[in-house]
Amino acid sequence: MTDIPQLTLARDPHENEFIQAVSDVMTSVRPVLEKTPEYRHHSIVERIVEPERVITFRVPWIDDMGQVRVNRGFRVEMNSAIGPYKGGLRFHPSVNQSILKFLAFEHVFKNALTTLPLGGGAGGTDFDPKGKSDGEVMRFCQSFMAELFRHIGANTDVPEGDIGVGSREIGYLFGMYRKLKNKFTGVLTGKGLGWGGSLIRPEAAGFGCVYFAAQMLATRNDALSGKTCLVSGSGNVAQATTRKLIEMGAKVVTLSDSSGHIYDEAGIDAEKLAFVSRLKNIRRGRLSEYADQYPHAVYAPAAPGQASNPLWRHRAQCVFPCATQNEIRKADAYHLINNNVKLVCEGASMPCTADARYIFIDKGILYAPSKAANAGGVAVSGLELTQNSIRLTWLGEEVDNRLKIIMKGLHDTCLAAADAYGSPGNYLVGANIAGFIKVADSMLDQGII
Ligand code: NDP
Ligand code: 2IT
């Protein structure tokens, strides 16, 4: 706890996820702060942990029975030193200010690492889209945007999807923004291809994560081909990660949702993945149906309250947590190590607890923190904004090539920063230091604001 600015603890003692994210960055950047008195003199740390603005608002909507319901909406505008606030909207019952501050804080550094001019933000609501009709989701999104539209804009704050927000929700949100502002601008990313979206955006976080993993393995003269992989989640990031792993010749044996996981020893191939995409994206069903469709696969229900998750007890060389924060804990990390894991690459935001990530690093496992490994999503969001600005749509191949270049540059930047500050090969330290220096220097240049 000594690395967390005391003010953060004093002001927000219950914001556990935010404190975890701040502690992670501050522990890594300690040598930078020691070497750079200007940062201390200008209170960069004290300023960087305080959001520039937090907006909270009431979201009333009418359900299919005619009952009025009320949820809470948020947008955390964390830092705009290098560009408009940028980051996802999460719709999940667990959403609170701590989770959104952690996501927004992560975005400040992740977005800096992409090399694109993007600041950091995040938002969302405790509304649960699960089990709601399309009409209910649309009315909710319209009410949410009826307040949010005042605070966002293509040059101000540009939201995108996150957990529970996919193309359906972005469509309803964009439609309402356009109606309220009478403007067609790139105010949201993740838009449909027919109305300003970018090819490869839906796949970008997962593809980028696999490109990053391939780069890490290459530093040890190794490759993904032939590796057995565990993937968690079955949403946007998990599906794209699985697709790219299959394309690269790896074997993915697990997927999960919040109810449980499936283990398919034969491997999830392209046809089985297409079944999962239809199940999750169109029918919005539960992953347990996978084992009905493919009876050789085993379904295990989630075991909440236990110290470890049975998904991480399977043997694999490569692990891609792609569901949610803190899904790999200390006991899970030891299970994976005992099963000779070689690489852990975070598709989800902060999916490993601090204990778990330090175990991986201590044991010499290739470990990529989310702010580096899943930056492909926000990077292609930046490319979507570029295409909107120049009113052009690039070919998928062009976007994918740019994504590959960004992920390679990001990988090398992390290694170079880790090296320069005495932690060779440590991607966690490298990502935190490189992202921090870029934002801190921009803040210094722009004065006390
Ligand atoms: P989706 O909503 O598409 O999928 C989320 C998946 O995770 C679902 O399978 C969901 O299961 C599962 N899940 C959600 N919450 C929990 C929980 N509390 N416990 C167990 N499982 C859970 O979201 P995304 O794929 O977009 O996002 C997943 C992660 O990736 C998040 O951490 C997000 O921040 C990060 N990310 C997303 C990007 C994007 O562009 N969308 C980009 C970069 C990172 P169920 O269906 O049961 O809810
Ligand atoms: O966590 C993430 O990187 C996202 N949810 C995507 C954010 C974005 O603005 O593209």
PDB file of N, CA and C in Angstrom, residues 310-356:
ATOM      1  N   PRO A 310     -12.150 -23.516 -11.409  1.00  0.00           N
ATOM      2  CA  PRO A 310     -11.762 -24.788 -12.037  1.00  0.00           C
ATOM      3  C   PRO A 310     -11.259 -24.635 -13.471  1.00  0.00           C
ATOM      4  N   LEU A 311     -11.632 -23.558 -14.153  1.00  0.00           N
ATOM      5  CA  LEU A 311     -11.160 -23.362 -15.531  1.00  0.00           C
ATOM      6  C   LEU A 311      -9.629 -23.357 -15.589  1.00  0.00           C
ATOM      7  N   TRP A 312      -9.015 -22.753 -14.586  1.00  0.00           N
ATOM      8  CA  TRP A 312      -7.550 -22.573 -14.643  1.00  0.00           C
ATOM      9  C   TRP A 312      -6.805 -23.817 -14.145  1.00  0.00           C
ATOM     10  N   ARG A 313      -7.553 -24.906 -13.881  1.00  0.00           N
ATOM     11  CA  ARG A 313      -6.870 -26.151 -13.465  1.00  0.00           C
ATOM     12  C   ARG A 313      -6.514 -27.018 -14.667  1.00  0.00           C
ATOM     13  N   HIS A 314      -6.994 -26.642 -15.857  1.00  0.00           N
ATOM     14  CA  HIS A 314      -6.649 -27.441 -17.040  1.00  0.00           C
ATOM     15  C   HIS A 314      -5.207 -27.159 -17.459  1.00  0.00           C
ATOM     16  N   ARG A 315      -4.613 -28.170 -18.073  1.00  0.00           N
ATOM     17  CA  ARG A 315      -3.201 -28.040 -18.484  1.00  0.00           C
ATOM     18  C   ARG A 315      -3.115 -27.310 -19.818  1.00  0.00           C
ATOM     19  N   ALA A 316      -2.273 -26.273 -19.883  1.00  0.00           N
ATOM     20  CA  ALA A 316      -2.075 -25.547 -21.144  1.00  0.00           C
ATOM     21  C   ALA A 316      -0.784 -24.760 -21.058  1.00  0.00           C
ATOM     22  N   GLN A 317      -0.215 -24.467 -22.238  1.00  0.00           N
ATOM     23  CA  GLN A 317       1.021 -23.648 -22.238  1.00  0.00           C
ATOM     24  C   GLN A 317       0.708 -22.159 -22.281  1.00  0.00           C
ATOM     25  N   CYS A 318      -0.442 -21.797 -22.849  1.00  0.00           N
ATOM     26  CA  CYS A 318      -0.756 -20.370 -23.030  1.00  0.00           C
ATOM     27  C   CYS A 318      -2.150 -20.076 -22.492  1.00  0.00           C
ATOM     28  N   VAL A 319      -2.276 -18.922 -21.836  1.00  0.00           N
ATOM     29  CA  VAL A 319      -3.508 -18.597 -21.133  1.00  0.00           C
ATOM     30  C   VAL A 319      -3.944 -17.182 -21.508  1.00  0.00           C
ATOM     31  N   PHE A 320      -5.217 -17.056 -21.898  1.00  0.00           N
ATOM     32  CA  PHE A 320      -5.757 -15.762 -22.340  1.00  0.00           C
ATOM     33  C   PHE A 320      -7.035 -15.451 -21.558  1.00  0.00           C
ATOM     34  N   PRO A 321      -6.937 -14.816 -20.379  1.00  0.00           N
ATOM     35  CA  PRO A 321      -8.151 -14.456 -19.640  1.00  0.00           C
ATOM     36  C   PRO A 321      -8.852 -13.305 -20.359  1.00  0.00           C
ATOM     37  N   CYS A 322     -10.090 -13.527 -20.806  1.00  0.00           N
ATOM     38  CA  CYS A 322     -10.783 -12.544 -21.662  1.00  0.00           C
ATOM     39  C   CYS A 322     -12.191 -12.246 -21.154  1.00  0.00           C
ATOM     40  N   ALA A 323     -12.449 -12.444 -19.840  1.00  0.00           N
ATOM     41  CA  ALA A 323     -13.810 -12.210 -19.329  1.00  0.00           C
ATOM     42  C   ALA A 323     -13.879 -10.912 -18.523  1.00  0.00           C
ATOM     43  N   THR A 324     -13.210 -10.890 -17.348  1.00  0.00           N
ATOM     44  CA  THR A 324     -13.431  -9.735 -16.468  1.00  0.00           C
ATOM     45  C   THR A 324     -12.260  -9.566 -15.492  1.00  0.00           C
ATOM     46  N   GLN A 325     -12.333  -8.540 -14.625  1.00  0.00           N
ATOM     47  CA  GLN A 325     -11.219  -8.255 -13.717  1.00  0.00           C
ATOM     48  C   GLN A 325     -11.112  -9.314 -12.608  1.00  0.00           C
ATOM     49  N   ASN A 326      -9.875  -9.540 -12.175  1.00  0.00           N
ATOM     50  CA  ASN A 326      -9.578 -10.422 -11.034  1.00  0.00           C
ATOM     51  C   ASN A 326     -10.129 -11.834 -11.184  1.00  0.00           C
ATOM     52  N   GLU A 327     -10.097 -12.345 -12.405  1.00  0.00           N
ATOM     53  CA  GLU A 327     -10.601 -13.707 -12.609  1.00  0.00           C
ATOM     54  C   GLU A 327      -9.489 -14.753 -12.428  1.00  0.00           C
ATOM     55  N   ILE A 328      -8.210 -14.319 -12.397  1.00  0.00           N
ATOM     56  CA  ILE A 328      -7.121 -15.256 -12.060  1.00  0.00           C
ATOM     57  C   ILE A 328      -6.527 -14.784 -10.740  1.00  0.00           C
ATOM     58  N   ARG A 329      -6.676 -15.619  -9.724  1.00  0.00           N
ATOM     59  CA  ARG A 329      -6.185 -15.236  -8.391  1.00  0.00           C
ATOM     60  C   ARG A 329      -4.978 -16.099  -8.025  1.00  0.00           C
ATOM     61  N   LYS A 330      -4.478 -15.861  -6.807  1.00  0.00           N
ATOM     62  CA  LYS A 330      -3.243 -16.527  -6.380  1.00  0.00           C
ATOM     63  C   LYS A 330      -3.292 -18.052  -6.583  1.00  0.00           C
ATOM     64  N   ALA A 331      -4.360 -18.689  -6.095  1.00  0.00           N
ATOM     65  CA  ALA A 331      -4.444 -20.160  -6.189  1.00  0.00           C
ATOM     66  C   ALA A 331      -4.498 -20.601  -7.653  1.00  0.00           C
ATOM     67  N   ASP A 332      -5.188 -19.822  -8.485  1.00  0.00           N
ATOM     68  CA  ASP A 332      -5.245 -20.155  -9.915  1.00  0.00           C
ATOM     69  C   ASP A 332      -3.844 -20.064 -10.525  1.00  0.00           C
ATOM     70  N   ALA A 333      -3.109 -19.018 -10.131  1.00  0.00           N
ATOM     71  CA  ALA A 333      -1.758 -18.830 -10.684  1.00  0.00           C
ATOM     72  C   ALA A 333      -0.892 -20.040 -10.345  1.00  0.00           C
ATOM     73  N   TYR A 334      -0.982 -20.547  -9.110  1.00  0.00           N
ATOM     74  CA  TYR A 334      -0.174 -21.720  -8.750  1.00  0.00           C
ATOM     75  C   TYR A 334      -0.602 -22.958  -9.537  1.00  0.00           C
ATOM     76  N   HIS A 335      -1.915 -23.123  -9.752  1.00  0.00           N
ATOM     77  CA  HIS A 335      -2.363 -24.264 -10.582  1.00  0.00           C
ATOM     78  C   HIS A 335      -1.740 -24.183 -11.968  1.00  0.00           C
ATOM     79  N   LEU A 336      -1.765 -22.985 -12.547  1.00  0.00           N
ATOM     80  CA  LEU A 336      -1.239 -22.827 -13.911  1.00  0.00           C
ATOM     81  C   LEU A 336       0.263 -23.084 -13.943  1.00  0.00           C
ATOM     82  N   ILE A 337       0.966 -22.566 -12.941  1.00  0.00           N
ATOM     83  CA  ILE A 337       2.429 -22.780 -12.880  1.00  0.00           C
ATOM     84  C   ILE A 337       2.732 -24.274 -12.737  1.00  0.00           C
ATOM     85  N   ASN A 338       1.986 -24.942 -11.861  1.00  0.00           N
ATOM     86  CA  ASN A 338       2.230 -26.382 -11.666  1.00  0.00           C
ATOM     87  C   ASN A 338       1.966 -27.167 -12.939  1.00  0.00           C
ATOM     88  N   ASN A 339       1.128 -26.604 -13.815  1.00  0.00           N
ATOM     89  CA  ASN A 339       0.853 -27.265 -15.097  1.00  0.00           C
ATOM     90  C   ASN A 339       1.761 -26.744 -16.209  1.00  0.00           C
ATOM     91  N   ASN A 340       2.847 -26.060 -15.809  1.00  0.00           N
ATOM     92  CA  ASN A 340       3.888 -25.625 -16.766  1.00  0.00           C
ATOM     93  C   ASN A 340       3.433 -24.588 -17.780  1.00  0.00           C
ATOM     94  N   VAL A 341       2.620 -23.633 -17.343  1.00  0.00           N
ATOM     95  CA  VAL A 341       2.223 -22.562 -18.249  1.00  0.00           C
ATOM     96  C   VAL A 341       3.464 -21.779 -18.693  1.00  0.00           C
ATOM     97  N   LYS A 342       3.450 -21.320 -19.958  1.00  0.00           N
ATOM     98  CA  LYS A 342       4.597 -20.546 -20.473  1.00  0.00           C
ATOM     99  C   LYS A 342       4.250 -19.078 -20.626  1.00  0.00           C
ATOM    100  N   LEU A 343       2.966 -18.787 -20.883  1.00  0.00           N
ATOM    101  CA  LEU A 343       2.590 -17.415 -21.260  1.00  0.00           C
ATOM    102  C   LEU A 343       1.186 -17.090 -20.744  1.00  0.00           C
ATOM    103  N   VAL A 344       1.051 -15.881 -20.178  1.00  0.00           N
ATOM    104  CA  VAL A 344      -0.268 -15.374 -19.770  1.00  0.00           C
ATOM    105  C   VAL A 344      -0.437 -14.011 -20.425  1.00  0.00           C
ATOM    106  N   CYS A 345      -1.462 -13.872 -21.271  1.00  0.00           N
ATOM    107  CA  CYS A 345      -1.634 -12.639 -22.036  1.00  0.00           C
ATOM    108  C   CYS A 345      -3.056 -12.141 -21.784  1.00  0.00           C
ATOM    109  N   GLU A 346      -3.180 -10.944 -21.190  1.00  0.00           N
ATOM    110  CA  GLU A 346      -4.477 -10.488 -20.667  1.00  0.00           C
ATOM    111  C   GLU A 346      -5.339  -9.819 -21.743  1.00  0.00           C
ATOM    112  N   GLY A 347      -6.399 -10.503 -22.157  1.00  0.00           N
ATOM    113  CA  GLY A 347      -7.367  -9.906 -23.088  1.00  0.00           C
ATOM    114  C   GLY A 347      -8.367  -9.030 -22.357  1.00  0.00           C
ATOM    115  N   ALA A 348      -8.803  -9.464 -21.172  1.00  0.00           N
ATOM    116  CA  ALA A 348      -9.719  -8.663 -20.349  1.00  0.00           C
ATOM    117  C   ALA A 348      -8.930  -7.567 -19.640  1.00  0.00           C
ATOM    118  N   SER A 349      -9.642  -6.614 -19.025  1.00  0.00           N
ATOM    119  CA  SER A 349      -8.985  -5.530 -18.285  1.00  0.00           C
ATOM    120  C   SER A 349      -8.676  -6.002 -16.860  1.00  0.00           C
ATOM    121  N   MET A 350      -7.401  -6.018 -16.526  1.00  0.00           N
ATOM    122  CA  MET A 350      -6.905  -6.387 -15.184  1.00  0.00           C
ATOM    123  C   MET A 350      -7.466  -7.738 -14.698  1.00  0.00           C
ATOM    124  N   PRO A 351      -7.378  -8.788 -15.529  1.00  0.00           N
ATOM    125  CA  PRO A 351      -7.978 -10.069 -15.110  1.00  0.00           C
ATOM    126  C   PRO A 351      -7.175 -10.817 -14.051  1.00  0.00           C
ATOM    127  N   CYS A 352      -5.907 -10.444 -13.839  1.00  0.00           N
ATOM    128  CA  CYS A 352      -5.119 -11.112 -12.795  1.00  0.00           C
ATOM    129  C   CYS A 352      -5.051 -10.218 -11.566  1.00  0.00           C
ATOM    130  N   THR A 353      -5.209 -10.798 -10.397  1.00  0.00           N
ATOM    131  CA  THR A 353      -4.997 -10.023  -9.171  1.00  0.00           C
ATOM    132  C   THR A 353      -3.513  -9.667  -9.079  1.00  0.00           C
ATOM    133  N   ALA A 354      -3.193  -8.713  -8.199  1.00  0.00           N
ATOM    134  CA  ALA A 354      -1.785  -8.311  -8.041  1.00  0.00           C
ATOM    135  C   ALA A 354      -0.942  -9.521  -7.630  1.00  0.00           C
ATOM    136  N   ASP A 355      -1.441 -10.338  -6.712  1.00  0.00           N
ATOM    137  CA  ASP A 355      -0.715 -11.559  -6.277  1.00  0.00           C
ATOM    138  C   ASP A 355      -0.383 -12.434  -7.467  1.00  0.00           C
ATOM    139  N   ALA A 356      -1.417 -12.681  -8.289  1.00  0.00           N
ATOM    140  CA  ALA A 356      -1.253 -13.616  -9.407  1.00  0.00           C
ATOM    141  C   ALA A 356      -0.210 -13.085 -10.387  1.00  0.00           C
TER     142      ALA A 356
END
